PDB file of C-alpha atoms in Angstrom:
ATOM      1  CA  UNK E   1       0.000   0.000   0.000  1.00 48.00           C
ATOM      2  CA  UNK E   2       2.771   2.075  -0.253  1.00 49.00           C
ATOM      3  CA  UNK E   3       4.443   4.178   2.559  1.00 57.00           C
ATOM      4  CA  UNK E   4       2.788   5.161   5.387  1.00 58.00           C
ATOM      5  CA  UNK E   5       2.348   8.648   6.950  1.00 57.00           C
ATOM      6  CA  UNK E   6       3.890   8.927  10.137  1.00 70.00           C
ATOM      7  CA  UNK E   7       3.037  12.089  11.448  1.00 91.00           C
ATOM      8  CA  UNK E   8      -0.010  14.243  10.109  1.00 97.00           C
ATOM      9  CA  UNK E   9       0.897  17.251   8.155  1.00 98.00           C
ATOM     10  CA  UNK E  10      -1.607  19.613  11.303  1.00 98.00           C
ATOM     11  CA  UNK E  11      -2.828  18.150  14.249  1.00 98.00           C
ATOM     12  CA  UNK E  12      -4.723  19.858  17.348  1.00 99.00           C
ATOM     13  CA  UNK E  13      -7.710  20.457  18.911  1.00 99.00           C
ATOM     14  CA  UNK E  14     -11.387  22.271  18.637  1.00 99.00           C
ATOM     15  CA  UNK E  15     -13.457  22.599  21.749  1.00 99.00           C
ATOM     16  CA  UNK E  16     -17.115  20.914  21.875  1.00 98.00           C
ATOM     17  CA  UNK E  17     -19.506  21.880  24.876  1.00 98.00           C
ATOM     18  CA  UNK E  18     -16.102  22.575  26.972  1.00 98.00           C
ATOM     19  CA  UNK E  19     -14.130  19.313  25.747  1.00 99.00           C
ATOM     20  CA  UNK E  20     -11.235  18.965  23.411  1.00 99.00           C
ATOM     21  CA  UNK E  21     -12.302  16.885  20.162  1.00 99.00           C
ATOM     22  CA  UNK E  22      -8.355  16.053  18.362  1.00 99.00           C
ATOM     23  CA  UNK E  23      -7.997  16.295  14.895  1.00 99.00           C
ATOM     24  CA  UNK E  24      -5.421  15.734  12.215  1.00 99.00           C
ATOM     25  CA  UNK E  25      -4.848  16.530   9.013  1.00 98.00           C
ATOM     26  CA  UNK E  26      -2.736  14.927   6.015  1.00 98.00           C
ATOM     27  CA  UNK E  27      -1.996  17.238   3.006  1.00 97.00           C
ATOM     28  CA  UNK E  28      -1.660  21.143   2.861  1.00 94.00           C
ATOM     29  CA  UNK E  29      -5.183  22.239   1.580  1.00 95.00           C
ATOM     30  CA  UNK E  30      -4.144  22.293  -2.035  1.00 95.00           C
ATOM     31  CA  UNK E  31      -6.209  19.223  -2.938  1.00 98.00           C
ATOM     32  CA  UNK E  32     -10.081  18.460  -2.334  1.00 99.00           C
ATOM     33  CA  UNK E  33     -10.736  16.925   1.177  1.00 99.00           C
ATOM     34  CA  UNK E  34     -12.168  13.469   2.673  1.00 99.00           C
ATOM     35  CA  UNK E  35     -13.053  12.823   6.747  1.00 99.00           C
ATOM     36  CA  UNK E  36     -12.756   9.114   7.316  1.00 99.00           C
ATOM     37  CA  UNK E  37     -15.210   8.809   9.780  1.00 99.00           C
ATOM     38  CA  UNK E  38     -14.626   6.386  12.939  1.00 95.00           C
ATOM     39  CA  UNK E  39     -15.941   3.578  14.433  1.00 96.00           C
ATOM     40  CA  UNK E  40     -17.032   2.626  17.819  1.00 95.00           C
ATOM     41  CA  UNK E  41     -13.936   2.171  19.645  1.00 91.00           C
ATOM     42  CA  UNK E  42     -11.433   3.557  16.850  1.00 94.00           C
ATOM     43  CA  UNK E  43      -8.836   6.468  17.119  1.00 96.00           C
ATOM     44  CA  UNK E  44      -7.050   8.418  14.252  1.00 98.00           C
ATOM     45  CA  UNK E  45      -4.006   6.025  14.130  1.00 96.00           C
ATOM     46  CA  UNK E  46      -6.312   2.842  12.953  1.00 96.00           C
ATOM     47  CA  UNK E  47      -6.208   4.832   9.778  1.00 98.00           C
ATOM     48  CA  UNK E  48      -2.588   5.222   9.248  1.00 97.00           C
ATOM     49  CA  UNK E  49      -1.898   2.221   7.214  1.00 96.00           C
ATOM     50  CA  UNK E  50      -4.404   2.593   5.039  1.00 98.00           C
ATOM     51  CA  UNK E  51      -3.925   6.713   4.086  1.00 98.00           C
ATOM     52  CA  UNK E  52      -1.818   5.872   0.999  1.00 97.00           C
ATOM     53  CA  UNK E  53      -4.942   4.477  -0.563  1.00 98.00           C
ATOM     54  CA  UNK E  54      -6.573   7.626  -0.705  1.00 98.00           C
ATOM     55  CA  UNK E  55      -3.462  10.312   0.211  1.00 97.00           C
ATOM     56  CA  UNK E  56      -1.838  12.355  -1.225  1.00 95.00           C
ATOM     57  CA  UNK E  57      -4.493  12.288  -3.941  1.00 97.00           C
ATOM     58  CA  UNK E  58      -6.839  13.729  -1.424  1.00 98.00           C
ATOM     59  CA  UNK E  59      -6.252  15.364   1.532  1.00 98.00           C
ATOM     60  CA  UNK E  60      -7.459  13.572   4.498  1.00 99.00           C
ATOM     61  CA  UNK E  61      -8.890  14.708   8.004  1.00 99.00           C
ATOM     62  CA  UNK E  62      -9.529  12.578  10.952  1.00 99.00           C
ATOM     63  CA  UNK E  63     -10.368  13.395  14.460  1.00 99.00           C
ATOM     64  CA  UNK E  64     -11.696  11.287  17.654  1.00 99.00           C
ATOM     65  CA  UNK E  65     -15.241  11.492  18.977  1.00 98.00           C
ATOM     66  CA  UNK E  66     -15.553  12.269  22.792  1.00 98.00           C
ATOM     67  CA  UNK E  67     -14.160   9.063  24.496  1.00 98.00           C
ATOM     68  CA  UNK E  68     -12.095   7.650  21.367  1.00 97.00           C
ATOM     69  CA  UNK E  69      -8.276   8.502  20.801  1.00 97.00           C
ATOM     70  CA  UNK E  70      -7.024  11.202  22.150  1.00 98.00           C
ATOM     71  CA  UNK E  71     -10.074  13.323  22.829  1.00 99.00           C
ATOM     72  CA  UNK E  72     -11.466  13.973  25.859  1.00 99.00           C
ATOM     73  CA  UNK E  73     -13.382  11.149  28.048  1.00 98.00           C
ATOM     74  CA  UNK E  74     -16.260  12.970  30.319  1.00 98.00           C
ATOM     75  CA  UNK E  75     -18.588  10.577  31.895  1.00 98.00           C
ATOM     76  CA  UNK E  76     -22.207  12.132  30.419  1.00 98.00           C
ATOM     77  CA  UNK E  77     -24.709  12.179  27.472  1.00 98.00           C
ATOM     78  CA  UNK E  78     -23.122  12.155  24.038  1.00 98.00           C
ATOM     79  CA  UNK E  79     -24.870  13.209  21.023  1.00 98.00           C
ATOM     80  CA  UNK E  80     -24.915  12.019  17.875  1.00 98.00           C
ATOM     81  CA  UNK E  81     -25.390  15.206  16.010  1.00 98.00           C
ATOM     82  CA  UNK E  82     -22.981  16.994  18.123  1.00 98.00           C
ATOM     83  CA  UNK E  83     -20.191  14.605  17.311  1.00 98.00           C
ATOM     84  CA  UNK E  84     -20.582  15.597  13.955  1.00 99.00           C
ATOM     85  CA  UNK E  85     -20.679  19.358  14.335  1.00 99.00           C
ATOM     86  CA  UNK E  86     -17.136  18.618  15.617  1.00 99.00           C
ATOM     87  CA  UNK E  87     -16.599  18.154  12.131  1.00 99.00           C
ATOM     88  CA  UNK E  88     -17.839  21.323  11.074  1.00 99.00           C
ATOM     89  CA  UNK E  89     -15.667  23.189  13.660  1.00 99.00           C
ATOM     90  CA  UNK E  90     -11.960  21.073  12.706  1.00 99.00           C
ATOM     91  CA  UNK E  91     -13.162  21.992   9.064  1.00 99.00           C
ATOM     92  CA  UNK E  92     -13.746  25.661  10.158  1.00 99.00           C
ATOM     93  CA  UNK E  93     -10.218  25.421  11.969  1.00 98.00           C
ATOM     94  CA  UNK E  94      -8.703  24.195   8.726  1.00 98.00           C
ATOM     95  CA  UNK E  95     -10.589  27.005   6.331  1.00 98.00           C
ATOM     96  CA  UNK E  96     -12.581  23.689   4.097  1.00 99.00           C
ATOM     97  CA  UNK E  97     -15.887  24.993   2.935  1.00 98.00           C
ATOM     98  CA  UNK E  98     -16.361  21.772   1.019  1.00 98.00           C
ATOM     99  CA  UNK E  99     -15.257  18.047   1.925  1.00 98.00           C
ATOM    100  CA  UNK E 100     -16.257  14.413   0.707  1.00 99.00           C
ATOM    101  CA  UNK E 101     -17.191  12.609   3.980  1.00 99.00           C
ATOM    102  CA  UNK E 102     -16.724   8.452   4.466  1.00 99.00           C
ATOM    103  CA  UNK E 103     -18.174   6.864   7.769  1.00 99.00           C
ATOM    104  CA  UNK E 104     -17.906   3.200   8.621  1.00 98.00           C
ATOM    105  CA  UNK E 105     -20.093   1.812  11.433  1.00 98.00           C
ATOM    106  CA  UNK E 106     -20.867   4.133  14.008  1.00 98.00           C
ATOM    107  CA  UNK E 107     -19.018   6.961  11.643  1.00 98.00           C
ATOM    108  CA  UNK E 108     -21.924   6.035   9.492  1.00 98.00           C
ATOM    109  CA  UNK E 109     -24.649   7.171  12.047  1.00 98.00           C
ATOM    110  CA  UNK E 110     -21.795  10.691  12.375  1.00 99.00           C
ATOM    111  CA  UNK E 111     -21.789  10.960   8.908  1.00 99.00           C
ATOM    112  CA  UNK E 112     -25.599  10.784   8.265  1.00 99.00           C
ATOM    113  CA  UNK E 113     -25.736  13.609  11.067  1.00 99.00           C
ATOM    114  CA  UNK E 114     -23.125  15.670   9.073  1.00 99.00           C
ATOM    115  CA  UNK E 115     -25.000  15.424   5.831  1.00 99.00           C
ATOM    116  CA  UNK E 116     -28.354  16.396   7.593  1.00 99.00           C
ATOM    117  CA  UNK E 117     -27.196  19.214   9.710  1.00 98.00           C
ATOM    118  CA  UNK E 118     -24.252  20.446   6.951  1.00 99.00           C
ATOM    119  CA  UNK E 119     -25.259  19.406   3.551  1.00 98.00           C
ATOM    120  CA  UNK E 120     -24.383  22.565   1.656  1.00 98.00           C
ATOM    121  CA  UNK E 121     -20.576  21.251   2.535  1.00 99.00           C
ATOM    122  CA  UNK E 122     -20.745  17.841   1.095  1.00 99.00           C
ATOM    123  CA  UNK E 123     -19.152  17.326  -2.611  1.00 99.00           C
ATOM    124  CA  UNK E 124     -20.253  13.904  -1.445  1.00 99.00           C
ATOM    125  CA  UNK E 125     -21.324  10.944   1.147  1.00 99.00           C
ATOM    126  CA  UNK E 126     -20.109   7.584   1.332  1.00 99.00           C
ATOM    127  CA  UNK E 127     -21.920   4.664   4.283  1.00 99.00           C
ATOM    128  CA  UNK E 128     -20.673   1.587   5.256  1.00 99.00           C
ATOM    129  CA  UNK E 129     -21.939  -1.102   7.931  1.00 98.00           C
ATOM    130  CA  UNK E 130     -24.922   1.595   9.156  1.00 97.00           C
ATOM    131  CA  UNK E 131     -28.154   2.069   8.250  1.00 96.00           C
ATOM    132  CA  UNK E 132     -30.652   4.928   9.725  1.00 96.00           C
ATOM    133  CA  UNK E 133     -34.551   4.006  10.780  1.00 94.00           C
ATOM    134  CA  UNK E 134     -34.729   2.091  14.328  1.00 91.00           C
ATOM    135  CA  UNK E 135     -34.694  -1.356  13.851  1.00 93.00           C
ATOM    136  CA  UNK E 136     -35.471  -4.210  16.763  1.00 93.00           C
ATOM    137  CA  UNK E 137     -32.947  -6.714  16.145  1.00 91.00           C
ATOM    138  CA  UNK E 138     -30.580  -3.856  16.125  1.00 92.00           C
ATOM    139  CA  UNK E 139     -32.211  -2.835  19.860  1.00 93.00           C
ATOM    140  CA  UNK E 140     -31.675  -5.964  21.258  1.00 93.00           C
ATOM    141  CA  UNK E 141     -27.412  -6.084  20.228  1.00 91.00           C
ATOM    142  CA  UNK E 142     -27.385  -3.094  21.610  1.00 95.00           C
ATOM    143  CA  UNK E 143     -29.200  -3.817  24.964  1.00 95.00           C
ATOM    144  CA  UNK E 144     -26.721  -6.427  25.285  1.00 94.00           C
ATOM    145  CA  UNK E 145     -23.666  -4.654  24.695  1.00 95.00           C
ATOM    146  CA  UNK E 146     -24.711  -2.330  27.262  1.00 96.00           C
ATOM    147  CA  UNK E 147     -24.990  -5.311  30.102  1.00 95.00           C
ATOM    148  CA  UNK E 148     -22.021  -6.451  29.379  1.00 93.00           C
ATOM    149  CA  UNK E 149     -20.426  -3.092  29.504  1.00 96.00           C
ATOM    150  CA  UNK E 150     -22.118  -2.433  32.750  1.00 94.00           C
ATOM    151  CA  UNK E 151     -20.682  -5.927  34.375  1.00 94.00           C
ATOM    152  CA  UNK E 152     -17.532  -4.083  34.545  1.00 92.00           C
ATOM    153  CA  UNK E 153     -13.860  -4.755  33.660  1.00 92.00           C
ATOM    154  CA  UNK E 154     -13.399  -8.422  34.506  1.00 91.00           C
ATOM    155  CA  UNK E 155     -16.436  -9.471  32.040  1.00 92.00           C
ATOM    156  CA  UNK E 156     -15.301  -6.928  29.336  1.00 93.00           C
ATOM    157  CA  UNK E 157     -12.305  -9.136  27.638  1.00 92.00           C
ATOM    158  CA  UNK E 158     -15.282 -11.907  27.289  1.00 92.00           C
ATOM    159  CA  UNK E 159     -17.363  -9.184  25.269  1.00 92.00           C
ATOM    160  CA  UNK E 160     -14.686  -8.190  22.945  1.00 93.00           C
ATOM    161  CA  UNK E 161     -14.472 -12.114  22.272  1.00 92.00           C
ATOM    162  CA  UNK E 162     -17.922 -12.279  20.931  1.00 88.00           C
ATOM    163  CA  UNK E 163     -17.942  -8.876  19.017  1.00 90.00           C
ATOM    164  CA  UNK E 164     -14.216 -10.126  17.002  1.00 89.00           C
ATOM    165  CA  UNK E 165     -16.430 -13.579  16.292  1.00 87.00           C
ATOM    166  CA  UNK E 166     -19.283 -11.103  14.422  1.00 90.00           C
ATOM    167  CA  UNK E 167     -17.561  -8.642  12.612  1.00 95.00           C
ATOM    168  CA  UNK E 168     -15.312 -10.057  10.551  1.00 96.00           C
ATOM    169  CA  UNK E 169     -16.176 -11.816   7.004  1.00 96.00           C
ATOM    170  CA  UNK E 170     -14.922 -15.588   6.301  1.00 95.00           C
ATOM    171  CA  UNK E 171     -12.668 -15.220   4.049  1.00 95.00           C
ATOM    172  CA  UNK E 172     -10.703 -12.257   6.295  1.00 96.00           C
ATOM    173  CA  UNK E 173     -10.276 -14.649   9.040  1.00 94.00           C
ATOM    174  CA  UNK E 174      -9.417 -17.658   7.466  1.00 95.00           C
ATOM    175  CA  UNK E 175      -6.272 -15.854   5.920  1.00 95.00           C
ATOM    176  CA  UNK E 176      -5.225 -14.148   9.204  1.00 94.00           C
ATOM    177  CA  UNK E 177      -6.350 -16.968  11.545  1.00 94.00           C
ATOM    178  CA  UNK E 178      -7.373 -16.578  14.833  1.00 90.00           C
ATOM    179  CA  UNK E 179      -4.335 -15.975  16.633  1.00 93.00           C
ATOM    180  CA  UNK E 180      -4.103 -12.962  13.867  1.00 93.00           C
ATOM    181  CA  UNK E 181      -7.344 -11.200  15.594  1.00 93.00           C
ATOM    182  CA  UNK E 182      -6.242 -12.284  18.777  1.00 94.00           C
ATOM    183  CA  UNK E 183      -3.661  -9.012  18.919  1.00 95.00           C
ATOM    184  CA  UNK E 184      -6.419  -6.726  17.510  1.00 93.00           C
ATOM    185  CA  UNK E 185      -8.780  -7.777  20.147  1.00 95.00           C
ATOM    186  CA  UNK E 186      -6.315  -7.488  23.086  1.00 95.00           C
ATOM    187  CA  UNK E 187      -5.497  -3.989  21.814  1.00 94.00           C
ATOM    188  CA  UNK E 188      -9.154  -2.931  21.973  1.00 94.00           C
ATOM    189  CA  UNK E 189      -9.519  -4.302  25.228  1.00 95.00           C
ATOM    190  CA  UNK E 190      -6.461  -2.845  26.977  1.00 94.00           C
ATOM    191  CA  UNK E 191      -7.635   0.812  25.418  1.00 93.00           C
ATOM    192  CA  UNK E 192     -11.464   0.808  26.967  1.00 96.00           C
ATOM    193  CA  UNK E 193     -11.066  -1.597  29.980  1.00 94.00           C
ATOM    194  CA  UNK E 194     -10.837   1.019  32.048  1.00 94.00           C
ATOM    195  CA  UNK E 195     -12.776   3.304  29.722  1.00 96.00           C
ATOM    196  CA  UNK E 196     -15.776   1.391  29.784  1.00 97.00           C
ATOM    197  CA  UNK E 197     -17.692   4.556  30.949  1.00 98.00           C
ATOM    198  CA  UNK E 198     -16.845   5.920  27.003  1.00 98.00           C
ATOM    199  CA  UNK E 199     -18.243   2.926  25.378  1.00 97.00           C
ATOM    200  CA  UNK E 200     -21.664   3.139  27.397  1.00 98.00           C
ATOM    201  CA  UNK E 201     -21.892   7.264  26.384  1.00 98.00           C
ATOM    202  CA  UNK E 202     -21.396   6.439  22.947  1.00 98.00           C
ATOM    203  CA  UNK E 203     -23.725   3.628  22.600  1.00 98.00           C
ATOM    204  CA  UNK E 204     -26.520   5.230  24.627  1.00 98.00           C
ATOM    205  CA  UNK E 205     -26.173   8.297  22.149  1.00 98.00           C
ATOM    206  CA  UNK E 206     -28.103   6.025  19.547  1.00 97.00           C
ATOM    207  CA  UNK E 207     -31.656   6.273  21.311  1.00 96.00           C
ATOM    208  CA  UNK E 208     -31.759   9.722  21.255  1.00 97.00           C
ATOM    209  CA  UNK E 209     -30.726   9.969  17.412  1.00 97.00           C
ATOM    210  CA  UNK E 210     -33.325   7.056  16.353  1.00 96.00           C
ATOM    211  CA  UNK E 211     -36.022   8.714  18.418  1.00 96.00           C
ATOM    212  CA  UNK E 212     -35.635  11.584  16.337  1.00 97.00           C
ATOM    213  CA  UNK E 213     -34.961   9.818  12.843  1.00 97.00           C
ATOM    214  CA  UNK E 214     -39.038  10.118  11.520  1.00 96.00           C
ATOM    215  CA  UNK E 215     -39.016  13.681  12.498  1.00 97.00           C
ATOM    216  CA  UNK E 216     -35.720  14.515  10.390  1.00 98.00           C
ATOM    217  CA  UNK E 217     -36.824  12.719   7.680  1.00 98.00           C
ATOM    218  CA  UNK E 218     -37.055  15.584   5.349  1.00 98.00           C
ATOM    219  CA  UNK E 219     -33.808  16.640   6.009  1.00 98.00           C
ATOM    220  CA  UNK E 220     -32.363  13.617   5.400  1.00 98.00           C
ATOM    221  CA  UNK E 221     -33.827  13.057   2.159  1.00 98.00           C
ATOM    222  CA  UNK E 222     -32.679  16.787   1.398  1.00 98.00           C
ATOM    223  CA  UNK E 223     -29.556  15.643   1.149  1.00 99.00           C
ATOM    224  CA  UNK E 224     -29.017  15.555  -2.625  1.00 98.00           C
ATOM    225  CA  UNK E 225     -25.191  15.213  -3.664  1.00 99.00           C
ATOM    226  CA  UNK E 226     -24.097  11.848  -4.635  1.00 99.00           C
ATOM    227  CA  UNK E 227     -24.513   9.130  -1.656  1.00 99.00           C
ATOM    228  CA  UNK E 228     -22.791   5.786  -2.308  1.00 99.00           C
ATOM    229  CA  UNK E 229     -24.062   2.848  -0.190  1.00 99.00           C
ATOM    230  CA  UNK E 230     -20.830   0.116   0.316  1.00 99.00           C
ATOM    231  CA  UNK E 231     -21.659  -2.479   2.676  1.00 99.00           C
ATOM    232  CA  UNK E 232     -19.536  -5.838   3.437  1.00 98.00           C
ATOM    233  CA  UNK E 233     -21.636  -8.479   1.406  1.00 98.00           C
ATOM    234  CA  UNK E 234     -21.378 -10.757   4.637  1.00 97.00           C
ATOM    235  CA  UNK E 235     -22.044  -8.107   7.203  1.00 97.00           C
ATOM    236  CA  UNK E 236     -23.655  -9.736  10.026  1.00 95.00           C
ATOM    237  CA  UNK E 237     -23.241  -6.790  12.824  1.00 94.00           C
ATOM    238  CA  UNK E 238     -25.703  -4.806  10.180  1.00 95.00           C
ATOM    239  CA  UNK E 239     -27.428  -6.791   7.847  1.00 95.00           C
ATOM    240  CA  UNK E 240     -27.376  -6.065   4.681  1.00 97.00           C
ATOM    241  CA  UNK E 241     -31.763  -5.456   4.385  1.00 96.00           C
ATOM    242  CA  UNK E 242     -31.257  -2.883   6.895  1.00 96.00           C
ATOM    243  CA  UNK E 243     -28.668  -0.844   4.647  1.00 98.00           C
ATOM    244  CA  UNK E 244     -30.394  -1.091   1.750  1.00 98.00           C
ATOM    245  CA  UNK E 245     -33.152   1.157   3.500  1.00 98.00           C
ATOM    246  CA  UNK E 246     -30.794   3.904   2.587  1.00 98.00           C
ATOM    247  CA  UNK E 247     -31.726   3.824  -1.194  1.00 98.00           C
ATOM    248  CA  UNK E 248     -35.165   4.840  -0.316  1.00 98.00           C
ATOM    249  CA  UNK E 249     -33.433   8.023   1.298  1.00 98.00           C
ATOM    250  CA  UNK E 250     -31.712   9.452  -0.727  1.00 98.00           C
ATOM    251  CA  UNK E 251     -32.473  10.337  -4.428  1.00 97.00           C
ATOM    252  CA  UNK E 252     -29.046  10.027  -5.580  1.00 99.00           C
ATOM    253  CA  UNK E 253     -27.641   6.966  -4.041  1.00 99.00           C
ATOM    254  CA  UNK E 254     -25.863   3.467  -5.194  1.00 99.00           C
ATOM    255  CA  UNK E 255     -25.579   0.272  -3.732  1.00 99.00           C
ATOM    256  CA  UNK E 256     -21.890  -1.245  -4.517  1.00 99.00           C
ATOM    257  CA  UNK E 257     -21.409  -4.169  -1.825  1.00 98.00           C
ATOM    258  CA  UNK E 258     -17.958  -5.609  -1.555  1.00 98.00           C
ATOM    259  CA  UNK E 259     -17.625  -9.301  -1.678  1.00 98.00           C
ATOM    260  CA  UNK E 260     -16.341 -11.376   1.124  1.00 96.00           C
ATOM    261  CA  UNK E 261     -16.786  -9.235   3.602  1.00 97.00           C
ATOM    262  CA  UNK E 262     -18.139  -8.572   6.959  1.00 98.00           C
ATOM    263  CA  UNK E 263     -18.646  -5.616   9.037  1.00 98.00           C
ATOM    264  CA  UNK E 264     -15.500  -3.754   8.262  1.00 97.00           C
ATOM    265  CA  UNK E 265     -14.226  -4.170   4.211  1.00 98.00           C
ATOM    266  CA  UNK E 266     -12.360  -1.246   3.992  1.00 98.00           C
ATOM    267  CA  UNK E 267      -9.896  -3.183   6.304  1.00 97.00           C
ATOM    268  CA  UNK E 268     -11.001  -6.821   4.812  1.00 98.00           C
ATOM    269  CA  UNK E 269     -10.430  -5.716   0.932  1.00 98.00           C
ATOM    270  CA  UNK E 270      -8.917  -2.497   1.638  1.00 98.00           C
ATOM    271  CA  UNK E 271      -7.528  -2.099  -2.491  1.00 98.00           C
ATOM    272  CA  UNK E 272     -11.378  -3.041  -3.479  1.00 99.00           C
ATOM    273  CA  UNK E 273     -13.161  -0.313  -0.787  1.00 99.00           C
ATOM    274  CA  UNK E 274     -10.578   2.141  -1.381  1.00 99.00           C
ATOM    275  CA  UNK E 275     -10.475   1.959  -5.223  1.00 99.00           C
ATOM    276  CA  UNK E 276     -14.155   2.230  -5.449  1.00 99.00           C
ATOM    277  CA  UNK E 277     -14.294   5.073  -2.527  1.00 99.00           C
ATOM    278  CA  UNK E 278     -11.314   7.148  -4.463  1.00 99.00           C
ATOM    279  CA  UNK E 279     -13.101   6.810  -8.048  1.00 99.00           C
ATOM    280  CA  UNK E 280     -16.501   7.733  -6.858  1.00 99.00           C
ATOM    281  CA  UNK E 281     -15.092  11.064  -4.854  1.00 99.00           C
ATOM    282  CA  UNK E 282     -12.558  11.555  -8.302  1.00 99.00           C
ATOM    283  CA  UNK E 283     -15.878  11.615 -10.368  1.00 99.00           C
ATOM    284  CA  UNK E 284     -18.028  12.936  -7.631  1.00 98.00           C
ATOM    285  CA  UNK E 285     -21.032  10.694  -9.375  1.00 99.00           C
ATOM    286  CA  UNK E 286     -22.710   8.081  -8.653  1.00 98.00           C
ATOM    287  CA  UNK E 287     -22.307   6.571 -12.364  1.00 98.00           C
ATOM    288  CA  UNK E 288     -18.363   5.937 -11.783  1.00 97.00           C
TER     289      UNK E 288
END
């Protein structure tokens, strides 16, 4: 994949409701900009070896929600939406009127919250793993996670067992093997074990944004710049019937699944996601 950035080109902080949200930037504002949106649990540097996919074609921002990376941690409500104004203020910060924006799980839910509240500075909007009306099945996961966040530290290391088991695709861990997870697991638990308090915020900030989904509505399907729709074919975390909901959203959207894949295939077929992601934003178009 080439080499890898080691230090971002900008990096500091904006404040949100009295808290520092981090951000960094790769490139120099010459080129046309992409936020690669987190997931639950993710921090800017799970991005690193993958930047030379899309960089220094594009300039690339990242930054960490409250209780990810190096932001800051505060045990209370999170919002959804408000995690994505962050956005809006590191792209204030950085003087980009305009960005193409690419959220993967939860980054999906940020992302749809970006294109509602900011539309006017999409060029465009790329989802993966997510989908947006309330669904049960969905309700109960969640419900779950939040037990076994609540059971504390010594029954954490058994949840991040079962969430490696559902995320992944077949054919991803059949070529690393499980003793190839087993090092991305352990880091995951070692970073929230004593964080749990971050993981409950951010996963409790989902009720409030599906309780208010019908009501936004409109300006969701507002959102008219090009929306592509790139789930892992295998995704079992979020089904592949509840993403497709998204087509019926927005008027400009495709559906492009990437095969043999779970949860996350930018990081299972990183040269398929990648190539696809860099060729829509190139032709910013949903008939690349």
């Amino acid at each position: 994949m080439g080499s890898q950035p080691t230090e971002p080109t900008q990096q500091g902080f904006v404040m949100l409701d009295g808290h520092r949200i981090h951000w960094e930037r790769f490139g120099s504002g010459d080129r046309e900009t992409v936020c690669l949106l987190n997931g639950l649990a993710m921090h800017t540097r799970a991005w690193y070896g993958l930047l030379p996919l899309v960089h220094p074609e594009f300039d690339v921002v990242l930054y960490d929600y409250l209780g990810q990376g190096a932001s800051d941690t505060p045990d209370e409500p999170y919002s959804i939406a408000r995690l994505a104004d962050a956005l809006a203020l590191v792209a204030d910060e950085l003087g980009i009127s305009k960005l193409h924006v690419m959220g993967i799980s939860y980054g999906g839910f940020v992302a749809l919250e970006f294109a509602r509240q900011h539309r006017h500075r999409l060029h465009t909007l790329t989802l993966s793993g997510i989908f947006l009306f309330p669904e049960e099945l969905f309700e109960m996961y969640e419900a779950m996670s939040l037990r076994f966040y609540r059971l504390g530290p010594e029954h954490f290391g058994l949840y991040t067992h079962y969430l490696y088991e559902k995320i992944f695709g077949e054919a991803f861990v059949r070529k690393v093997g499980r003793d190839g997870l087993e090092p991305m697991r352990a880091r995951f638990e070692e970073r929230f074990r004593d964080q749990i308090h971050c993981l409950v915020r951010l996963t409790e900030a989902q009720d409030p944004h599906f309780a208010a989904v019908e009501e936004r509505l409109p300006q969701y399907r507002a959102v008219t710049v090009p929306v592509l729709v790139m789930p892992g074919e295998q995704d079992r975390t979020i089904p592949l019937w509840q993403q497709r909901k998204l087509l019926d959203v927005f008027p400009d959207s495709r559906w492009l699944a990437i095969p043999e894949c779970g949860h996350v295939a930018y990081l299972e077929q990183p040269q398929l996601y990648f190539g696809h992601l860099v060729a829509f934003m190139r032709a910013r178009s949903t008939a690349f």
